């Protein structure tokens, strides 16, 4: 099939690579978000998908909106058989959906209908799910509600951050998307409507969502730290300034001597109380500084007995 691939961030690149490597399909163009400012200089930078497409010598389309008339006209000229999508980042309207013969097929990082929305991996970690996966489905007007072509499953490990889990899903999902394209071309793969039961939503995680509430149980705090890593990053406050909890925390079930948020400094450790039992920090990132070992930060901050986080 002639394919136009739509995607933007680094997590979409493995799927693009898998389709470029296929001897059954031809990626004739990519659609990606416009260049965006990045870094200290805030210079405009092309998306990871655009950079990979440029390396491969593929036409790159960067519409401000996929409903732009010029974009729709060019897509119609290309006449793709199918448009595979991974984390494109914009809503596909009917005018674009109707152009490819086999529609737009999205790779979504959850077992639909669970975790429909922008942040399925983060919500799976936050909820304490033990298993997640990826699904390919035909895009329609509803939010991630189209019929499903195929799924793969992935175990969520007890120490997984969202970033680590998403990296694994990006590669296993790339193989699923490639196999889905093969099945559509063969004509033997039929999409199955999603069940009406089991729908959960996964809206984008805000900075406020990533704020640690020290009255919560330690297990919940651990999930917030892992679920919000690497972005937006779990955080709290100390002496009126923001403090990111950038590294893993260790649960200490036998230790409950500290009040929620109360700090205790050891020779090579930093602990805090929670709503259940204490935790030990790995890395923290003070405001305006780079991440560092929590024990090193504690020594430099000269933390006094009884000082608390989150006040």
Short mmCIF file of C-alpha atoms in Angstrom, two decimals:
data_model
loop_
_atom_site.label_atom_id
_atom_site.label_comp_id
_atom_site.label_asym_id
_atom_site.label_seq_id
_atom_site.Cartn_x
_atom_site.Cartn_y
_atom_site.Cartn_z
CA UNK A 1 0.00 0.00 0.00
CA UNK A 2 0.95 3.64 -0.45
CA UNK A 3 1.16 5.08 3.05
CA UNK A 4 1.21 8.60 4.49
CA UNK A 5 2.50 8.32 8.06
CA UNK A 6 1.30 10.83 10.69
CA UNK A 7 3.29 11.31 13.89
CA UNK A 8 5.33 13.85 15.81
CA UNK A 9 7.41 12.85 18.89
CA UNK A 10 10.29 10.43 19.35
CA UNK A 11 7.91 7.67 20.44
CA UNK A 12 6.49 7.59 16.88
CA UNK A 13 9.85 7.03 15.18
CA UNK A 14 10.07 3.23 15.76
CA UNK A 15 6.75 2.77 13.95
CA UNK A 16 7.91 4.94 11.06
CA UNK A 17 11.14 2.92 10.87
CA UNK A 18 9.18 -0.35 10.82
CA UNK A 19 7.06 0.83 7.91
CA UNK A 20 10.06 2.19 6.03
CA UNK A 21 11.69 -1.24 6.38
CA UNK A 22 8.63 -3.08 5.06
CA UNK A 23 8.94 -4.62 1.60
CA UNK A 24 5.15 -4.63 1.22
CA UNK A 25 4.38 -0.92 1.62
CA UNK A 26 5.77 2.43 0.53
CA UNK A 27 5.79 5.43 2.87
CA UNK A 28 5.38 8.25 0.36
CA UNK A 29 5.05 11.15 2.85
CA UNK A 30 4.75 12.02 6.53
CA UNK A 31 2.42 14.43 8.29
CA UNK A 32 3.77 16.03 11.46
CA UNK A 33 3.24 19.05 13.66
CA UNK A 34 4.89 22.35 12.64
CA UNK A 35 8.38 23.15 13.92
CA UNK A 36 8.30 24.25 17.56
CA UNK A 37 10.65 26.35 19.74
CA UNK A 38 13.02 24.30 21.89
CA UNK A 39 16.07 24.75 24.10
CA UNK A 40 17.37 27.85 25.81
CA UNK A 41 17.51 29.82 22.58
CA UNK A 42 13.91 28.85 21.74
CA UNK A 43 14.89 28.18 18.16
CA UNK A 44 12.39 26.45 15.90
CA UNK A 45 13.16 22.73 15.72
CA UNK A 46 11.60 20.08 13.48
CA UNK A 47 9.83 17.18 15.18
CA UNK A 48 11.65 13.84 15.57
CA UNK A 49 9.38 12.34 12.90
CA UNK A 50 10.19 15.20 10.51
CA UNK A 51 13.91 14.73 11.13
CA UNK A 52 13.67 10.99 10.43
CA UNK A 53 11.62 11.60 7.28
CA UNK A 54 14.20 14.09 6.03
CA UNK A 55 16.94 11.49 6.51
CA UNK A 56 14.85 9.03 4.48
CA UNK A 57 14.16 11.56 1.73
CA UNK A 58 10.39 11.52 2.20
CA UNK A 59 8.02 14.41 1.55
CA UNK A 60 7.12 16.20 4.80
CA UNK A 61 3.76 17.91 5.36
CA UNK A 62 3.43 20.28 8.35
CA UNK A 63 -0.09 21.74 8.32
CA UNK A 64 -1.07 24.06 11.18
CA UNK A 65 -4.29 22.02 11.20
CA UNK A 66 -5.04 18.83 9.25
CA UNK A 67 -8.22 20.55 8.05
CA UNK A 68 -6.22 23.20 6.10
CA UNK A 69 -7.42 23.26 2.46
CA UNK A 70 -3.88 23.21 1.05
CA UNK A 71 -3.02 20.14 3.09
CA UNK A 72 -6.22 18.33 2.09
CA UNK A 73 -5.55 19.11 -1.56
CA UNK A 74 -2.00 17.76 -1.37
CA UNK A 75 -3.14 14.62 0.49
CA UNK A 76 -5.74 14.00 -2.21
CA UNK A 77 -3.02 14.37 -4.88
CA UNK A 78 -0.82 11.81 -3.10
CA UNK A 79 -3.85 9.47 -2.89
CA UNK A 80 -2.61 7.19 -0.09
CA UNK A 81 -4.20 3.80 0.44
CA UNK A 82 -3.94 4.24 4.23
CA UNK A 83 -2.63 6.73 6.79
CA UNK A 84 -1.04 5.05 9.85
CA UNK A 85 -0.88 7.35 12.88
CA UNK A 86 1.25 7.38 16.04
CA UNK A 87 1.04 10.31 18.49
CA UNK A 88 0.40 12.89 15.78
CA UNK A 89 -1.07 15.42 18.22
CA UNK A 90 -3.96 16.94 16.26
CA UNK A 91 -7.57 15.99 15.61
CA UNK A 92 -8.25 14.42 12.19
CA UNK A 93 -11.50 15.81 10.75
CA UNK A 94 -13.87 14.09 8.28
CA UNK A 95 -12.42 15.95 5.29
CA UNK A 96 -9.07 14.22 5.85
CA UNK A 97 -10.48 10.91 7.13
CA UNK A 98 -12.29 10.31 3.85
CA UNK A 99 -9.25 10.63 1.55
CA UNK A 100 -7.34 7.33 2.04
CA UNK A 101 -9.15 4.22 0.81
CA UNK A 102 -8.57 2.35 4.08
CA UNK A 103 -8.85 5.39 6.35
CA UNK A 104 -6.49 6.46 9.12
CA UNK A 105 -5.26 3.71 11.46
CA UNK A 106 -4.01 4.78 14.87
CA UNK A 107 -1.53 3.00 17.16
CA UNK A 108 -2.73 3.78 20.69
CA UNK A 109 -0.76 2.77 23.78
CA UNK A 110 -3.47 1.03 25.80
CA UNK A 111 -5.78 -1.96 25.62
CA UNK A 112 -8.84 -0.17 24.30
CA UNK A 113 -11.42 0.73 25.48
CA UNK A 114 -9.27 1.32 28.58
CA UNK A 115 -7.43 4.64 28.83
CA UNK A 116 -8.77 6.56 25.85
CA UNK A 117 -7.06 9.94 25.56
CA UNK A 118 -3.73 11.74 25.50
CA UNK A 119 -1.86 10.04 28.38
CA UNK A 120 -2.76 6.33 28.49
CA UNK A 121 0.64 5.09 29.71
CA UNK A 122 0.85 7.62 32.53
CA UNK A 123 -2.66 6.79 33.73
CA UNK A 124 -1.97 3.04 33.63
CA UNK A 125 1.03 3.54 35.94
CA UNK A 126 -0.86 5.96 38.20
CA UNK A 127 -3.75 3.50 38.53
CA UNK A 128 -1.44 0.64 39.48
CA UNK A 129 -2.39 -1.50 36.46
CA UNK A 130 -0.35 -4.69 36.18
CA UNK A 131 -0.85 -5.11 32.42
CA UNK A 132 -1.28 -2.66 29.58
CA UNK A 133 -0.54 -2.83 25.85
CA UNK A 134 -1.18 -1.21 22.51
CA UNK A 135 -4.09 -1.27 20.06
CA UNK A 136 -4.48 -0.41 16.39
CA UNK A 137 -7.86 1.02 15.42
CA UNK A 138 -9.57 2.91 12.63
CA UNK A 139 -9.96 6.57 13.52
CA UNK A 140 -13.47 7.98 13.61
CA UNK A 141 -14.89 11.16 15.14
CA UNK A 142 -15.15 9.82 18.72
CA UNK A 143 -12.21 9.93 21.15
CA UNK A 144 -10.20 6.75 20.44
CA UNK A 145 -13.52 4.96 19.92
CA UNK A 146 -13.04 3.36 16.50
CA UNK A 147 -13.07 -0.37 15.76
CA UNK A 148 -9.92 -2.29 16.73
CA UNK A 149 -7.71 -4.26 14.29
CA UNK A 150 -5.28 -5.80 16.76
CA UNK A 151 -3.68 -5.62 20.22
CA UNK A 152 -0.48 -6.59 22.00
CA UNK A 153 -0.02 -6.79 25.78
CA UNK A 154 2.83 -5.57 27.97
CA UNK A 155 3.50 -6.23 31.66
CA UNK A 156 3.92 -3.15 33.85
CA UNK A 157 6.91 -3.82 36.07
CA UNK A 158 6.85 -2.63 39.71
CA UNK A 159 9.65 -0.11 39.05
CA UNK A 160 8.51 1.09 35.60
CA UNK A 161 8.33 4.80 34.92
CA UNK A 162 5.98 6.02 32.21
CA UNK A 163 8.99 6.78 30.03
CA UNK A 164 10.43 3.27 30.34
CA UNK A 165 7.08 1.61 29.67
CA UNK A 166 6.35 3.86 26.70
CA UNK A 167 9.72 3.04 25.15
CA UNK A 168 8.93 -0.68 25.23
CA UNK A 169 5.44 -0.10 23.85
CA UNK A 170 6.79 2.08 21.05
CA UNK A 171 8.84 -0.86 19.72
CA UNK A 172 6.31 -3.66 20.25
CA UNK A 173 3.58 -1.34 18.96
CA UNK A 174 5.62 -0.63 15.82
CA UNK A 175 5.52 -4.33 14.97
CA UNK A 176 1.76 -4.38 15.62
CA UNK A 177 1.17 -1.41 13.31
CA UNK A 178 3.25 -2.99 10.55
CA UNK A 179 1.34 -6.27 10.90
CA UNK A 180 -1.93 -4.33 10.81
CA UNK A 181 -0.94 -2.72 7.51
CA UNK A 182 -0.13 -6.19 6.14
CA UNK A 183 -3.52 -7.51 7.24
CA UNK A 184 -5.40 -4.61 5.70
CA UNK A 185 -3.56 -5.11 2.42
CA UNK A 186 -4.33 -8.86 2.45
CA UNK A 187 -8.00 -8.07 2.99
CA UNK A 188 -8.32 -10.67 5.73
CA UNK A 189 -8.08 -8.36 8.76
CA UNK A 190 -11.38 -6.91 9.94
CA UNK A 191 -11.74 -4.24 12.62
CA UNK A 192 -13.95 -5.20 15.58
CA UNK A 193 -16.10 -2.61 17.42
CA UNK A 194 -14.92 -1.77 20.92
CA UNK A 195 -17.06 -3.09 23.81
CA UNK A 196 -19.31 -0.62 25.57
CA UNK A 197 -18.01 -1.71 28.99
CA UNK A 198 -14.59 -0.97 30.44
CA UNK A 199 -14.15 2.55 29.05
CA UNK A 200 -11.72 4.71 31.04
CA UNK A 201 -10.32 8.11 30.11
CA UNK A 202 -6.70 9.29 30.15
CA UNK A 203 -6.56 13.09 29.85
CA UNK A 204 -3.24 14.90 29.70
CA UNK A 205 -1.40 15.00 33.05
CA UNK A 206 -1.05 18.58 34.29
CA UNK A 207 1.70 19.99 36.46
CA UNK A 208 -0.78 20.24 39.33
CA UNK A 209 -1.66 16.53 38.90
CA UNK A 210 2.04 15.78 39.49
CA UNK A 211 2.14 17.53 42.87
CA UNK A 212 2.76 15.06 45.71
CA UNK A 213 0.26 14.98 48.57
CA UNK A 214 2.21 13.63 51.51
CA UNK A 215 -0.98 12.57 53.31
CA UNK A 216 -1.47 9.92 50.61
CA UNK A 217 -0.18 6.37 51.22
CA UNK A 218 3.40 5.64 50.18
CA UNK A 219 2.24 3.32 47.38
CA UNK A 220 0.24 6.14 45.81
CA UNK A 221 3.21 8.53 46.05
CA UNK A 222 5.46 5.95 44.39
CA UNK A 223 2.98 5.70 41.49
CA UNK A 224 2.88 9.49 41.10
CA UNK A 225 6.69 9.65 40.96
CA UNK A 226 6.90 6.84 38.39
CA UNK A 227 3.79 7.83 36.43
CA UNK A 228 4.93 11.43 36.00
CA UNK A 229 8.48 10.53 34.93
CA UNK A 230 9.97 11.95 32.83
CA UNK A 231 7.23 14.54 32.27
CA UNK A 232 5.80 16.60 33.81
CA UNK A 233 7.79 15.30 36.80
CA UNK A 234 6.51 14.74 40.34
CA UNK A 235 7.17 17.66 42.65
CA UNK A 236 6.64 19.13 46.09
CA UNK A 237 7.76 22.28 47.89
CA UNK A 238 10.47 22.91 50.47
CA UNK A 239 11.06 26.25 52.18
CA UNK A 240 8.70 27.86 49.70
CA UNK A 241 10.48 26.62 46.55
CA UNK A 242 9.58 23.82 44.18
CA UNK A 243 11.50 20.56 44.56
CA UNK A 244 11.21 17.89 41.86
CA UNK A 245 11.34 14.27 42.91
CA UNK A 246 13.22 13.16 39.83
CA UNK A 247 14.46 9.71 40.82
CA UNK A 248 12.86 6.53 42.19
CA UNK A 249 11.61 6.32 45.73
CA UNK A 250 11.99 3.25 47.93
CA UNK A 251 9.09 2.14 50.12
CA UNK A 252 10.01 1.39 53.75
CA UNK A 253 7.05 -0.63 55.07
CA UNK A 254 8.57 -1.17 58.52
CA UNK A 255 9.14 2.53 59.15
CA UNK A 256 6.27 4.80 60.24
CA UNK A 257 7.97 7.20 62.63
CA UNK A 258 7.65 10.36 60.51
CA UNK A 259 4.63 12.59 60.01
CA UNK A 260 3.42 13.12 56.41
CA UNK A 261 6.09 15.16 54.61
CA UNK A 262 8.46 15.21 57.60
CA UNK A 263 12.11 14.72 56.62
CA UNK A 264 14.81 12.63 58.26
CA UNK A 265 18.43 12.89 57.10
CA UNK A 266 20.81 9.93 57.44
CA UNK A 267 24.49 9.72 56.62
CA UNK A 268 23.74 8.64 53.05
CA UNK A 269 19.96 8.80 52.88
CA UNK A 270 16.93 11.07 52.95
CA UNK A 271 13.54 9.82 54.15
CA UNK A 272 10.08 11.36 54.31
CA UNK A 273 6.88 10.37 56.04
CA UNK A 274 3.63 9.68 54.17
CA UNK A 275 0.06 8.77 55.01
CA UNK A 276 1.16 5.17 55.57
CA UNK A 277 4.88 4.38 55.92
CA UNK A 278 8.11 6.21 55.15
CA UNK A 279 9.86 6.42 51.80
CA UNK A 280 13.50 6.98 50.88
CA UNK A 281 14.42 9.31 48.02
CA UNK A 282 16.74 8.54 45.12
CA UNK A 283 17.22 11.83 43.26
CA UNK A 284 15.72 15.28 43.66
CA UNK A 285 16.00 18.45 41.59
CA UNK A 286 15.95 21.77 43.43
CA UNK A 287 14.46 24.76 41.64
CA UNK A 288 16.88 26.11 39.02
CA UNK A 289 19.40 23.28 39.46
CA UNK A 290 20.21 19.91 37.95
CA UNK A 291 19.05 16.59 39.45
CA UNK A 292 21.24 15.32 42.28
CA UNK A 293 21.36 12.55 44.87
CA UNK A 294 18.82 13.31 47.54
CA UNK A 295 21.33 12.78 50.35
CA UNK A 296 23.73 15.28 48.76
CA UNK A 297 20.95 17.86 48.44
CA UNK A 298 19.93 17.31 52.06
CA UNK A 299 23.45 17.95 53.33
CA UNK A 300 23.75 21.13 51.29
CA UNK A 301 20.33 22.36 52.40
CA UNK A 302 21.22 21.77 56.10
CA UNK A 303 17.80 20.32 56.84
CA UNK A 304 16.80 20.69 60.47
CA UNK A 305 14.92 18.11 62.52
CA UNK A 306 11.16 18.32 61.99
CA UNK A 307 11.24 20.24 58.69
CA UNK A 308 8.52 19.19 56.26
CA UNK A 309 7.84 19.01 52.54
CA UNK A 310 4.72 20.42 50.96
CA UNK A 311 4.07 23.30 53.33
#
